[in-house]
Amino acid sequence: MTPQLKKTNLLKEAAFINGKFVGASTNQRFAVKDPATGEVIGEVPEMDVTDCKKAIDVASNTLKTWKKTTAKARSDMLERWYDLMIENKESLAQILTAENGKNLTESRGEIEYGASFIKWFAEEARRAYGDVIPSPVADKRLIVIQQPVGVVGIVTPWNFPNAMITRKLGAALAAGCTAVVKPAHETPFSALALCELANQAGIPEGVINMVTTQKHTKDIGKEMAESEKVHKLSFTGSTGVGKLLMEQGASTIKKISLELGGNAPFIVFNDADVDAAVEGAIGSKFRNTGQTCVCSNRLLIQSGIYDEFAKKLVERVKKFKVGHGFEEGVTHGPLISEAAVEKVKRHVDDAVSKGASIAQGGKHIKGNFYEPTVLLDMNTSMAITTEETFGPVAALYKFSNEDEAIELANDTPFGLAGYFYSRDVGRIWRVAEAMEVGMVGVNCGSVSFESAPFGGIKQSGLGREGSKYGLEEYLEKKFICMSI
Ligand SMILES: *[C@@H]1O[C@H](CO)[C@@H](O)[C@H](O)[C@H]1NC(C)=O
Ligand SMILES: *[C@@H]1O[C@H](CO)[C@@H](O)[C@H](O)[C@H]1NC(C)=O
């Protein structure tokens, strides 16, 4: 543990209900480990459905008063929360690196990115306008107002332990909703630190509640999906779990937002700026050691520049330094778990067994560390084509023309992000329109901004987060018809 981590008062080894840091009703706890070393960072409560029900009751009671606060009051509180996140950026980043493994630069970047959603929704809180509709009849007036959905259940992943929470909570609180959050068991400390700062920001007790669990994740997800007191569920994670929650949520016609898996294509055409494409691919493929849902999974490279692109990509990947995220100069940290390493191994082995060649890396180092890898001669028979790797493996497929590239890119049930590089303006429009995804990066390898809509189509999810659209997910429209 770093000296800074030891002295921060933001490392909370307790869950958060009704403004208090609390234990589980059973008093059980589980350990949270540094994925780079396996060392225990601390313990948090092992909560079960009983605790979750308590948290839901608190959120439900608090809703009565919170929904009546003014947009300005909520906006001011969110602004203070944002300021505190920025003031405590270093401690938050240290906690994040300790439990997630990404290097400190990336962690600091995530804290700024995460905080930006709070600021954005502090501003958007004041713009939840309604409508006055010109009436078709003389004696009536037609009005639409927007009101908070109610109590929101939020389930978040470990890969962005800060930002995936703020992107949801910022919008929920801005709209006037209260929330019960279940952070990933791998990374609860980043989440709990936000609760401490929310207290300091003056966000009333009971507005945000957080239940931690490892063993009872499924039951708590089910409780959130099925409870009549929870009006909306927002989940970021795997498509499999998303489908299950949607099914469970059907029993109460739950409003639901899902940010699920992707299988992002990254296309480079012959007319691209190859150096820029290589830089874009480095960011898009290897950020967070390949563990983001918008990471490119299939690099589709046109035959004319395939060899040049591959050579330059390998040169860049060779410069990576793998190690503990706290170590100076380390560009890539560990994977989150042994299971994650196993999946990467399986994908590489499968590709190689079907004829792919390893241009760089391709080996398990030790523990949760895997070499950043470049695979050539990929084809559609290989597992990487259809499954998200979620690891540091750049898989290069060769294509010959635009139609083939689009067909390959869209040949997946997923549709989160897609990227392509070209300098032909006609092609840029054609391909951007043809890609079956929610977000397209044209000559850029990153598509995430607090002000832009994040989300997928097909089996990558429902709804959008961030941006002006993100607030709508937490608002209901009420039509008022008035006789005069
Ligand atoms: C973290 O990695 C990035 C590249 O992914 C690199 O630019 C940065 O310098 C690294 N940070 C540290 C502290 O070494
Ligand atoms: C993939 O490549 C292998 C090895 O070259 C070949 O045997 C196989 O037929 C290819 N499959 C497809 C679908 O192209």
Coordinates of C-alpha atoms and ligand atoms in Angstrom, one line a residue:
M1 CA 0.0 0.0 0.0
T2 CA 1.3 3.5 -0.8
P3 CA 1.9 6.0 2.0
Q4 CA -0.7 8.2 0.4
L5 CA -3.3 5.4 0.4
K6 CA -2.6 4.7 4.1
K7 CA -3.3 8.2 5.2
T8 CA -6.4 9.0 3.1
N9 CA -9.7 9.2 4.9
L10 CA -11.4 8.2 1.7
L11 CA -10.7 4.5 1.9
K12 CA -13.9 3.3 3.6
E13 CA -14.2 -0.3 4.7
A14 CA -18.0 -0.1 5.0
A15 CA -21.1 0.1 2.9
F16 CA -23.2 3.3 2.8
I17 CA -26.9 3.5 3.8
N18 CA -28.8 6.6 4.8
G19 CA -25.7 8.8 5.0
K20 CA -23.9 6.4 7.3
F21 CA -21.0 3.9 6.7
V22 CA -22.4 0.6 7.9
G23 CA -21.7 -3.1 8.0
A24 CA -23.7 -6.0 6.7
S25 CA -26.6 -7.3 8.9
T26 CA -24.8 -10.6 9.1
N27 CA -21.5 -8.9 10.0
Q28 CA -19.7 -10.8 7.2
R29 CA -17.0 -9.1 5.1
F30 CA -14.9 -9.9 2.1
A31 CA -11.4 -8.8 1.0
V32 CA -10.6 -6.6 -1.9
K33 CA -7.3 -7.4 -3.5
D34 CA -4.8 -5.5 -5.6
P35 CA -5.0 -7.3 -9.0
A36 CA -1.2 -6.8 -9.6
T37 CA 0.0 -8.4 -6.4
G38 CA -3.0 -10.3 -4.9
E39 CA -2.3 -8.3 -1.7
V40 CA -5.4 -7.4 0.4
I41 CA -6.2 -3.7 0.2
G42 CA -9.0 -3.8 2.7
E43 CA -12.4 -5.4 3.5
V44 CA -16.0 -4.4 2.9
P45 CA -19.3 -5.8 4.1
E46 CA -20.7 -8.9 2.5
M47 CA -24.3 -7.7 2.2
D48 CA -27.3 -9.8 1.2
V49 CA -30.8 -9.2 0.0
T50 CA -31.9 -8.1 3.5
D51 CA -29.4 -5.2 3.4
C52 CA -30.4 -4.4 -0.1
K53 CA -34.1 -4.2 0.9
K54 CA -33.1 -1.8 3.7
A55 CA -31.3 0.4 1.3
I56 CA -34.2 0.4 -1.1
D57 CA -36.6 1.4 1.7
V58 CA -34.3 4.3 2.6
A59 CA -34.1 5.5 -1.0
S60 CA -37.8 5.1 -1.3
N61 CA -38.5 7.3 1.8
T62 CA -35.9 9.8 0.8
L63 CA -37.4 10.2 -2.6
K64 CA -40.5 11.9 -1.0
T65 CA -38.4 14.9 -0.1
W66 CA -35.6 14.8 -2.6
K67 CA -37.9 14.9 -5.6
K68 CA -39.3 18.2 -4.3
T69 CA -36.0 20.0 -4.1
T70 CA -35.4 22.6 -6.7
A71 CA -33.3 21.9 -9.7
K72 CA -31.0 24.8 -8.6
A73 CA -30.5 23.2 -5.1
R74 CA -29.6 19.9 -6.7
S75 CA -27.3 21.6 -9.2
D76 CA -25.5 23.4 -6.4
M77 CA -24.9 20.2 -4.5
L78 CA -23.6 18.4 -7.6
E79 CA -21.3 21.3 -8.2
R80 CA -19.9 20.9 -4.7
W81 CA -19.5 17.2 -5.2
Y82 CA -17.6 17.8 -8.4
D83 CA -15.3 20.3 -6.7
L84 CA -14.5 17.8 -3.9
M85 CA -13.7 15.1 -6.5
I86 CA -11.2 17.4 -8.2
E87 CA -9.7 18.5 -4.8
N88 CA -9.3 14.8 -3.9
K89 CA -8.2 13.7 -7.3
E90 CA -4.9 12.2 -6.1
S91 CA -6.3 10.1 -3.3
L92 CA -9.2 8.9 -5.6
A93 CA -6.6 8.0 -8.3
Q94 CA -4.5 6.1 -5.8
I95 CA -7.5 4.1 -4.6
L96 CA -8.4 3.4 -8.2
T97 CA -5.0 2.1 -9.2
A98 CA -4.8 0.0 -6.1
E99 CA -8.0 -1.9 -6.8
N100 CA -8.2 -1.8 -10.6
G101 CA -4.6 -1.9 -11.7
K102 CA -4.5 0.8 -14.4
N103 CA -1.6 3.1 -14.1
L104 CA -1.8 6.4 -12.1
T105 CA -2.0 8.6 -15.2
E106 CA -5.0 6.6 -16.5
S107 CA -6.5 6.7 -13.0
R108 CA -6.2 10.5 -12.7
G109 CA -7.7 10.7 -16.2
E110 CA -10.6 8.6 -15.1
I111 CA -11.2 10.7 -12.0
E112 CA -11.4 13.8 -14.2
Y113 CA -13.6 12.0 -16.7
G114 CA -15.8 10.7 -13.9
A115 CA -16.1 14.1 -12.2
S116 CA -16.9 15.7 -15.6
F117 CA -20.3 13.9 -15.5
I118 CA -21.2 15.4 -12.2
K119 CA -20.4 18.8 -13.5
W120 CA -22.2 18.2 -16.7
F121 CA -25.4 17.0 -15.0
A122 CA -25.2 19.8 -12.4
E123 CA -25.6 22.0 -15.4
E124 CA -28.2 19.9 -17.1
A125 CA -30.3 19.6 -13.9
R126 CA -31.5 23.1 -14.6
R127 CA -32.6 22.4 -18.2
A128 CA -35.2 19.6 -17.7
Y129 CA -37.7 21.7 -19.6
G130 CA -41.3 20.7 -20.3
D131 CA -43.5 21.7 -23.2
V132 CA -46.7 23.7 -23.9
I133 CA -48.5 22.1 -26.8
P134 CA -50.7 24.2 -29.1
S135 CA -54.1 22.9 -28.3
P136 CA -56.4 21.5 -31.1
V137 CA -59.5 22.5 -29.1
A138 CA -60.4 25.9 -27.9
D139 CA -61.2 25.1 -24.3
K140 CA -58.2 23.1 -23.3
R141 CA -54.5 23.7 -22.6
L142 CA -52.0 21.0 -23.1
I143 CA -48.8 20.9 -21.0
V144 CA -46.0 18.5 -20.5
I145 CA -43.8 18.5 -17.4
Q146 CA -40.8 16.3 -16.6
Q147 CA -40.5 14.5 -13.3
P148 CA -38.0 12.1 -11.8
V149 CA -38.5 8.4 -12.5
G150 CA -38.1 7.6 -8.8
V151 CA -35.8 5.2 -7.1
V152 CA -33.0 3.9 -9.3
G153 CA -31.0 0.7 -9.0
I154 CA -27.5 1.0 -10.3
V155 CA -25.1 -1.9 -11.0
T156 CA -21.6 -1.0 -12.2
P157 CA -18.5 -2.8 -13.4
W158 CA -14.8 -2.7 -12.2
N159 CA -13.2 -1.4 -15.4
F160 CA -14.1 2.2 -14.7
P161 CA -14.9 2.1 -11.0
N162 CA -15.4 5.8 -10.7
A163 CA -16.8 7.0 -14.0
M164 CA -19.4 4.3 -14.6
I165 CA -21.0 5.4 -11.3
T166 CA -20.8 9.1 -11.8
R167 CA -22.3 8.8 -15.3
K168 CA -25.4 7.2 -13.8
L169 CA -25.6 8.9 -10.4
G170 CA -25.0 12.4 -11.9
A171 CA -28.0 12.1 -14.2
A172 CA -30.1 10.4 -11.5
L173 CA -29.6 13.0 -8.9
A174 CA -29.9 15.9 -11.3
A175 CA -33.3 14.5 -12.3
G176 CA -34.4 14.2 -8.7
C177 CA -34.1 10.4 -8.3
T178 CA -32.6 8.6 -5.3
A179 CA -30.4 5.6 -5.8
V180 CA -29.2 2.3 -4.5
V181 CA -25.8 1.4 -6.1
K182 CA -24.1 -2.0 -6.2
P183 CA -20.5 -1.4 -7.2
A184 CA -18.4 -4.3 -8.6
H185 CA -16.9 -6.5 -5.8
E186 CA -13.4 -6.0 -7.3
T187 CA -13.5 -2.2 -6.9
P188 CA -15.9 -1.0 -4.1
F189 CA -13.4 1.5 -2.6
S190 CA -13.6 3.9 -5.5
A191 CA -17.3 3.9 -5.2
L192 CA -17.4 4.3 -1.4
A193 CA -15.0 7.2 -1.6
L194 CA -17.6 9.0 -3.7
C195 CA -20.1 8.5 -0.9
E196 CA -17.9 10.2 1.6
L197 CA -17.5 13.1 -0.7
A198 CA -21.2 13.2 -1.3
N199 CA -21.7 13.6 2.4
Q200 CA -19.2 16.4 2.5
A201 CA -20.9 18.1 -0.4
G202 CA -24.2 18.2 1.6
I203 CA -26.1 15.7 -0.5
P204 CA -28.8 14.6 2.0
E205 CA -28.6 11.3 3.7
G206 CA -30.6 8.5 1.9
V207 CA -30.2 10.0 -1.6
I208 CA -27.3 7.8 -2.4
N209 CA -27.1 4.3 -0.9
M210 CA -24.4 1.7 -1.6
V211 CA -24.5 -2.0 -1.0
T212 CA -21.3 -4.0 -1.3
T213 CA -21.4 -7.8 -2.0
Q214 CA -19.4 -10.5 -3.6
K215 CA -21.4 -13.7 -2.9
H216 CA -24.8 -12.2 -3.3
T217 CA -24.4 -10.2 -6.5
K218 CA -27.0 -12.2 -8.4
D219 CA -29.6 -12.0 -5.6
I220 CA -29.1 -8.3 -5.1
G221 CA -29.4 -7.7 -8.9
K222 CA -32.6 -9.7 -8.9
E223 CA -34.0 -7.7 -5.9
M224 CA -33.3 -4.4 -7.7
A225 CA -34.9 -5.7 -10.9
E226 CA -38.0 -7.1 -9.2
S227 CA -38.6 -4.7 -6.3
E228 CA -41.8 -2.6 -6.8
K229 CA -40.1 0.2 -5.0
V230 CA -37.3 0.5 -7.6
H231 CA -38.6 2.3 -10.7
K232 CA -35.6 2.1 -12.9
L233 CA -32.5 -0.1 -13.3
S234 CA -29.3 1.0 -14.9
F235 CA -26.6 -1.6 -15.5
T236 CA -23.2 -1.6 -17.2
G237 CA -21.7 -5.0 -17.7
S238 CA -22.0 -8.2 -19.8
T239 CA -24.7 -8.8 -22.3
G240 CA -25.5 -12.1 -20.5
V241 CA -26.3 -10.4 -17.2
G242 CA -28.0 -7.6 -19.0
K243 CA -30.5 -10.1 -20.6
L244 CA -31.1 -11.7 -17.2
L245 CA -31.8 -8.3 -15.5
M246 CA -34.1 -7.3 -18.3
E247 CA -36.0 -10.6 -17.9
Q248 CA -36.3 -10.1 -14.1
G249 CA -37.3 -6.4 -14.6
A250 CA -40.2 -7.5 -16.8
S251 CA -42.1 -8.5 -13.7
T252 CA -42.5 -4.9 -12.7
I253 CA -42.2 -3.3 -16.2
K254 CA -38.9 -1.7 -15.0
K255 CA -37.5 1.1 -17.0
I256 CA -34.1 -0.1 -18.0
S257 CA -30.8 1.2 -19.3
L258 CA -28.1 -1.2 -20.3
E259 CA -24.5 -0.6 -21.4
L260 CA -23.4 -4.1 -22.4
G261 CA -20.6 -5.8 -24.3
G262 CA -19.2 -4.7 -27.6
N263 CA -17.0 -6.2 -30.3
A264 CA -15.7 -3.0 -31.9
P265 CA -14.3 -3.0 -35.4
F266 CA -11.4 -0.7 -36.1
I267 CA -11.1 -0.3 -39.9
V268 CA -8.1 1.2 -41.6
F269 CA -8.5 2.0 -45.4
N270 CA -5.6 2.2 -47.9
D271 CA -6.2 6.0 -48.0
A272 CA -5.7 6.5 -44.3
D273 CA -2.9 8.3 -42.5
V274 CA -1.3 5.1 -41.2
D275 CA 0.7 6.8 -38.4
A276 CA -2.5 8.4 -37.1
A277 CA -4.3 5.1 -37.4
V278 CA -1.6 3.3 -35.4
E279 CA -1.8 5.9 -32.6
G280 CA -5.6 5.6 -32.6
A281 CA -5.4 1.8 -32.4
I282 CA -3.0 2.0 -29.5
G283 CA -5.4 4.0 -27.5
S284 CA -8.6 2.3 -28.7
K285 CA -7.2 -1.2 -28.3
F286 CA -4.9 -1.1 -25.3
R287 CA -6.4 1.5 -22.9
N288 CA -6.9 0.0 -19.5
T289 CA -5.0 -3.0 -20.8
G290 CA -7.7 -3.7 -23.3
Q291 CA -10.5 -3.8 -20.7
T292 CA -13.0 -1.3 -21.9
C293 CA -16.3 -2.0 -23.6
V294 CA -15.4 0.3 -26.4
C295 CA -12.0 -1.2 -27.0
S296 CA -11.5 -2.2 -30.6
N297 CA -11.7 -6.0 -30.8
R298 CA -11.2 -6.6 -34.5
L299 CA -8.7 -4.5 -36.5
L300 CA -9.7 -4.7 -40.1
I301 CA -6.8 -3.5 -42.3
Q302 CA -7.0 -3.0 -46.0
S303 CA -4.5 -5.1 -48.0
G304 CA -2.5 -2.1 -49.4
I305 CA -1.3 -0.9 -46.1
Y306 CA -1.7 -4.1 -44.0
D307 CA 2.1 -4.8 -43.7
E308 CA 3.0 -1.2 -43.0
F309 CA 0.3 -0.9 -40.3
A310 CA 1.3 -4.2 -38.7
K311 CA 4.9 -3.3 -38.6
K312 CA 4.3 0.2 -37.1
L313 CA 1.8 -1.2 -34.6
V314 CA 4.3 -3.8 -33.4
E315 CA 7.0 -1.2 -33.0
R316 CA 4.7 0.8 -30.7
V317 CA 3.5 -2.2 -28.7
K318 CA 7.1 -3.2 -28.1
K319 CA 7.6 0.1 -26.2
F320 CA 4.9 -0.7 -23.6
K321 CA 6.0 -1.4 -20.1
V322 CA 3.9 -3.9 -18.2
G323 CA 3.9 -3.7 -14.4
H324 CA 2.3 -2.4 -11.3
G325 CA 0.2 0.7 -12.0
F326 CA 2.0 2.7 -9.2
E327 CA 5.4 2.2 -10.8
E328 CA 6.7 5.1 -12.8
G329 CA 6.8 4.5 -16.5
V330 CA 4.5 1.5 -16.4
T331 CA 2.0 1.9 -19.3
H332 CA 0.0 -1.2 -18.8
G333 CA -1.2 -2.8 -15.6
P334 CA -2.5 -6.3 -14.9
L335 CA -5.8 -7.8 -16.0
I336 CA -8.4 -7.8 -13.3
S337 CA -8.5 -11.5 -12.5
E338 CA -7.2 -15.0 -13.3
A339 CA -10.4 -15.6 -15.3
A340 CA -9.6 -12.6 -17.5
V341 CA -6.2 -14.0 -18.1
E342 CA -7.7 -17.4 -19.0
K343 CA -10.0 -15.8 -21.6
V344 CA -7.1 -14.0 -23.2
K345 CA -5.0 -17.2 -23.3
R346 CA -7.9 -19.1 -24.8
H347 CA -8.4 -16.4 -27.5
V348 CA -4.8 -16.3 -28.5
D349 CA -4.4 -20.1 -28.4
D350 CA -7.5 -20.6 -30.5
A351 CA -6.4 -18.0 -33.1
V352 CA -2.9 -19.6 -33.3
S353 CA -4.4 -23.1 -33.7
K354 CA -6.5 -21.9 -36.6
G355 CA -3.6 -20.3 -38.5
A356 CA -3.0 -16.8 -36.9
S357 CA 0.6 -15.8 -36.3
I358 CA 2.0 -13.9 -33.3
A359 CA 3.8 -10.7 -34.3
Q360 CA 4.4 -9.6 -30.8
G361 CA 3.7 -10.9 -27.2
G362 CA 1.4 -13.9 -27.0
K363 CA 2.5 -15.1 -23.6
H364 CA 1.2 -15.1 -20.0
I365 CA 3.8 -13.3 -17.9
K366 CA 2.7 -14.3 -14.3
G367 CA -0.2 -13.7 -12.0
N368 CA -2.7 -11.4 -13.8
F369 CA -0.1 -10.0 -16.3
Y370 CA -0.3 -10.9 -20.0
E371 CA 2.0 -9.6 -22.7
P372 CA 0.5 -6.9 -25.0
T373 CA 0.0 -8.9 -28.1
V374 CA -0.4 -8.4 -31.9
L375 CA -1.9 -11.2 -34.0
L376 CA -1.7 -11.4 -37.8
D377 CA -3.5 -13.5 -40.4
M378 CA -6.8 -13.5 -38.4
N379 CA -9.9 -14.9 -40.0
T380 CA -13.5 -15.3 -39.2
S381 CA -13.2 -18.9 -37.9
M382 CA -11.5 -17.6 -34.8
A383 CA -13.1 -16.9 -31.4
I384 CA -11.9 -13.3 -31.3
T385 CA -14.2 -12.6 -34.3
T386 CA -17.3 -13.3 -32.3
E387 CA -16.3 -12.8 -28.6
E388 CA -15.0 -9.7 -26.9
T389 CA -11.5 -10.4 -25.6
F390 CA -11.3 -7.7 -23.0
G391 CA -7.6 -7.9 -22.9
P392 CA -4.4 -6.6 -24.6
V393 CA -4.7 -8.4 -27.9
A394 CA -4.7 -6.6 -31.2
A395 CA -6.1 -9.0 -33.8
L396 CA -5.4 -7.9 -37.5
Y397 CA -7.8 -9.1 -40.3
K398 CA -7.1 -8.3 -43.9
F399 CA -9.8 -7.1 -46.3
S400 CA -9.7 -5.9 -49.9
N401 CA -12.6 -3.4 -50.4
E402 CA -15.1 -1.1 -48.6
D403 CA -18.1 -3.4 -49.0
E404 CA -16.2 -6.3 -47.5
A405 CA -15.0 -4.1 -44.6
I406 CA -18.5 -3.0 -43.8
E407 CA -19.8 -6.6 -44.0
L408 CA -17.1 -7.8 -41.7
A409 CA -17.6 -4.9 -39.3
N410 CA -21.3 -5.5 -39.0
D411 CA -21.2 -9.2 -38.8
T412 CA -21.8 -9.3 -35.0
P413 CA -24.8 -9.2 -32.7
F414 CA -23.1 -6.3 -30.9
G415 CA -23.1 -2.6 -31.8
L416 CA -21.4 -0.4 -29.3
A417 CA -18.5 1.5 -30.8
G418 CA -16.7 1.3 -34.2
Y419 CA -13.8 3.2 -35.6
F420 CA -12.3 3.8 -39.0
Y421 CA -9.5 5.7 -40.7
S422 CA -9.8 7.2 -44.1
R423 CA -9.2 10.6 -45.8
D424 CA -11.8 10.2 -48.5
V425 CA -14.7 12.4 -47.5
G426 CA -17.3 10.4 -49.5
R427 CA -16.2 7.2 -47.9
I428 CA -16.2 8.8 -44.5
W429 CA -19.9 9.5 -44.8
R430 CA -20.8 6.1 -46.4
V431 CA -18.9 4.1 -43.7
A432 CA -20.1 6.2 -40.8
E433 CA -23.7 5.7 -41.9
A434 CA -23.3 2.0 -42.6
M435 CA -21.7 1.0 -39.4
E436 CA -24.2 -0.7 -37.0
V437 CA -23.0 0.9 -33.8
G438 CA -24.0 3.6 -31.4
M439 CA -20.7 5.5 -31.6
V440 CA -18.3 6.0 -34.5
G441 CA -14.8 7.3 -34.2
V442 CA -13.7 8.7 -37.6
N443 CA -9.9 9.2 -37.6
C444 CA -10.0 9.0 -33.8
G445 CA -9.7 6.1 -31.4
S446 CA -11.6 7.6 -28.5
V447 CA -15.3 8.4 -28.4
S448 CA -16.1 9.2 -24.7
F449 CA -17.1 12.7 -23.6
E450 CA -19.5 13.8 -20.9
S451 CA -21.3 16.0 -23.4
A452 CA -21.8 13.2 -26.0
P453 CA -24.3 10.3 -25.9
F454 CA -22.6 7.0 -24.9
G455 CA -24.4 3.8 -25.7
G456 CA -25.0 0.9 -28.1
I457 CA -27.5 -0.6 -30.5
K458 CA -28.3 -4.3 -31.2
Q459 CA -27.2 -6.5 -28.2
S460 CA -24.9 -3.8 -26.8
G461 CA -27.6 -2.1 -24.9
L462 CA -30.5 0.3 -24.4
G463 CA -30.4 4.0 -23.8
R464 CA -27.7 6.6 -23.7
E465 CA -25.6 8.0 -20.9
G466 CA -23.9 11.4 -20.6
S467 CA -25.0 14.3 -22.8
K468 CA -28.4 16.0 -22.8
Y469 CA -30.0 12.6 -23.7
G470 CA -28.5 11.0 -20.6
L471 CA -30.8 13.0 -18.3
E472 CA -33.9 11.9 -20.2
E473 CA -33.3 8.4 -19.1
Y474 CA -34.1 9.4 -15.5
L475 CA -37.1 11.6 -16.3
E476 CA -40.7 10.7 -17.0
K477 CA -42.9 13.0 -19.1
K478 CA -46.3 13.8 -17.6
F479 CA -49.0 15.3 -19.8
I480 CA -51.4 17.7 -18.1
C481 CA -54.6 18.5 -19.9
M482 CA -56.4 21.5 -18.5
S483 CA -59.9 22.8 -19.3
I484 CA -60.3 26.5 -19.1
Ligands
LIG1 C1 0.6 5.4 -18.0 O1 0.5 4.9 -19.3 C2 0.4 5.9 -20.3 C3 0.1 5.2 -21.6 O2 -0.9 4.2 -21.5 C4 1.6 6.7 -20.3 O3 1.5 7.8 -21.3 C5 1.9 7.3 -19.0 O4 3.1 8.0 -18.9 C6 1.9 6.2 -17.9 N1 2.0 6.8 -16.6 C7 3.0 6.7 -15.7 C8 2.9 7.3 -14.4 O5 4.0 6.1 -16.0
LIG2 C1 -8.8 -19.6 -41.6 O1 -7.5 -19.8 -41.8 C2 -7.2 -21.2 -41.7 C3 -5.6 -21.4 -41.9 O2 -5.2 -20.7 -43.0 C4 -7.9 -22.0 -42.8 O3 -7.7 -23.4 -42.7 C5 -9.4 -21.7 -42.6 O4 -10.1 -22.3 -43.7 C6 -9.7 -20.2 -42.6 N1 -11.1 -20.0 -42.3 C7 -11.8 -19.1 -42.8 C8 -13.3 -19.0 -42.4 O5 -11.4 -18.3 -43.7

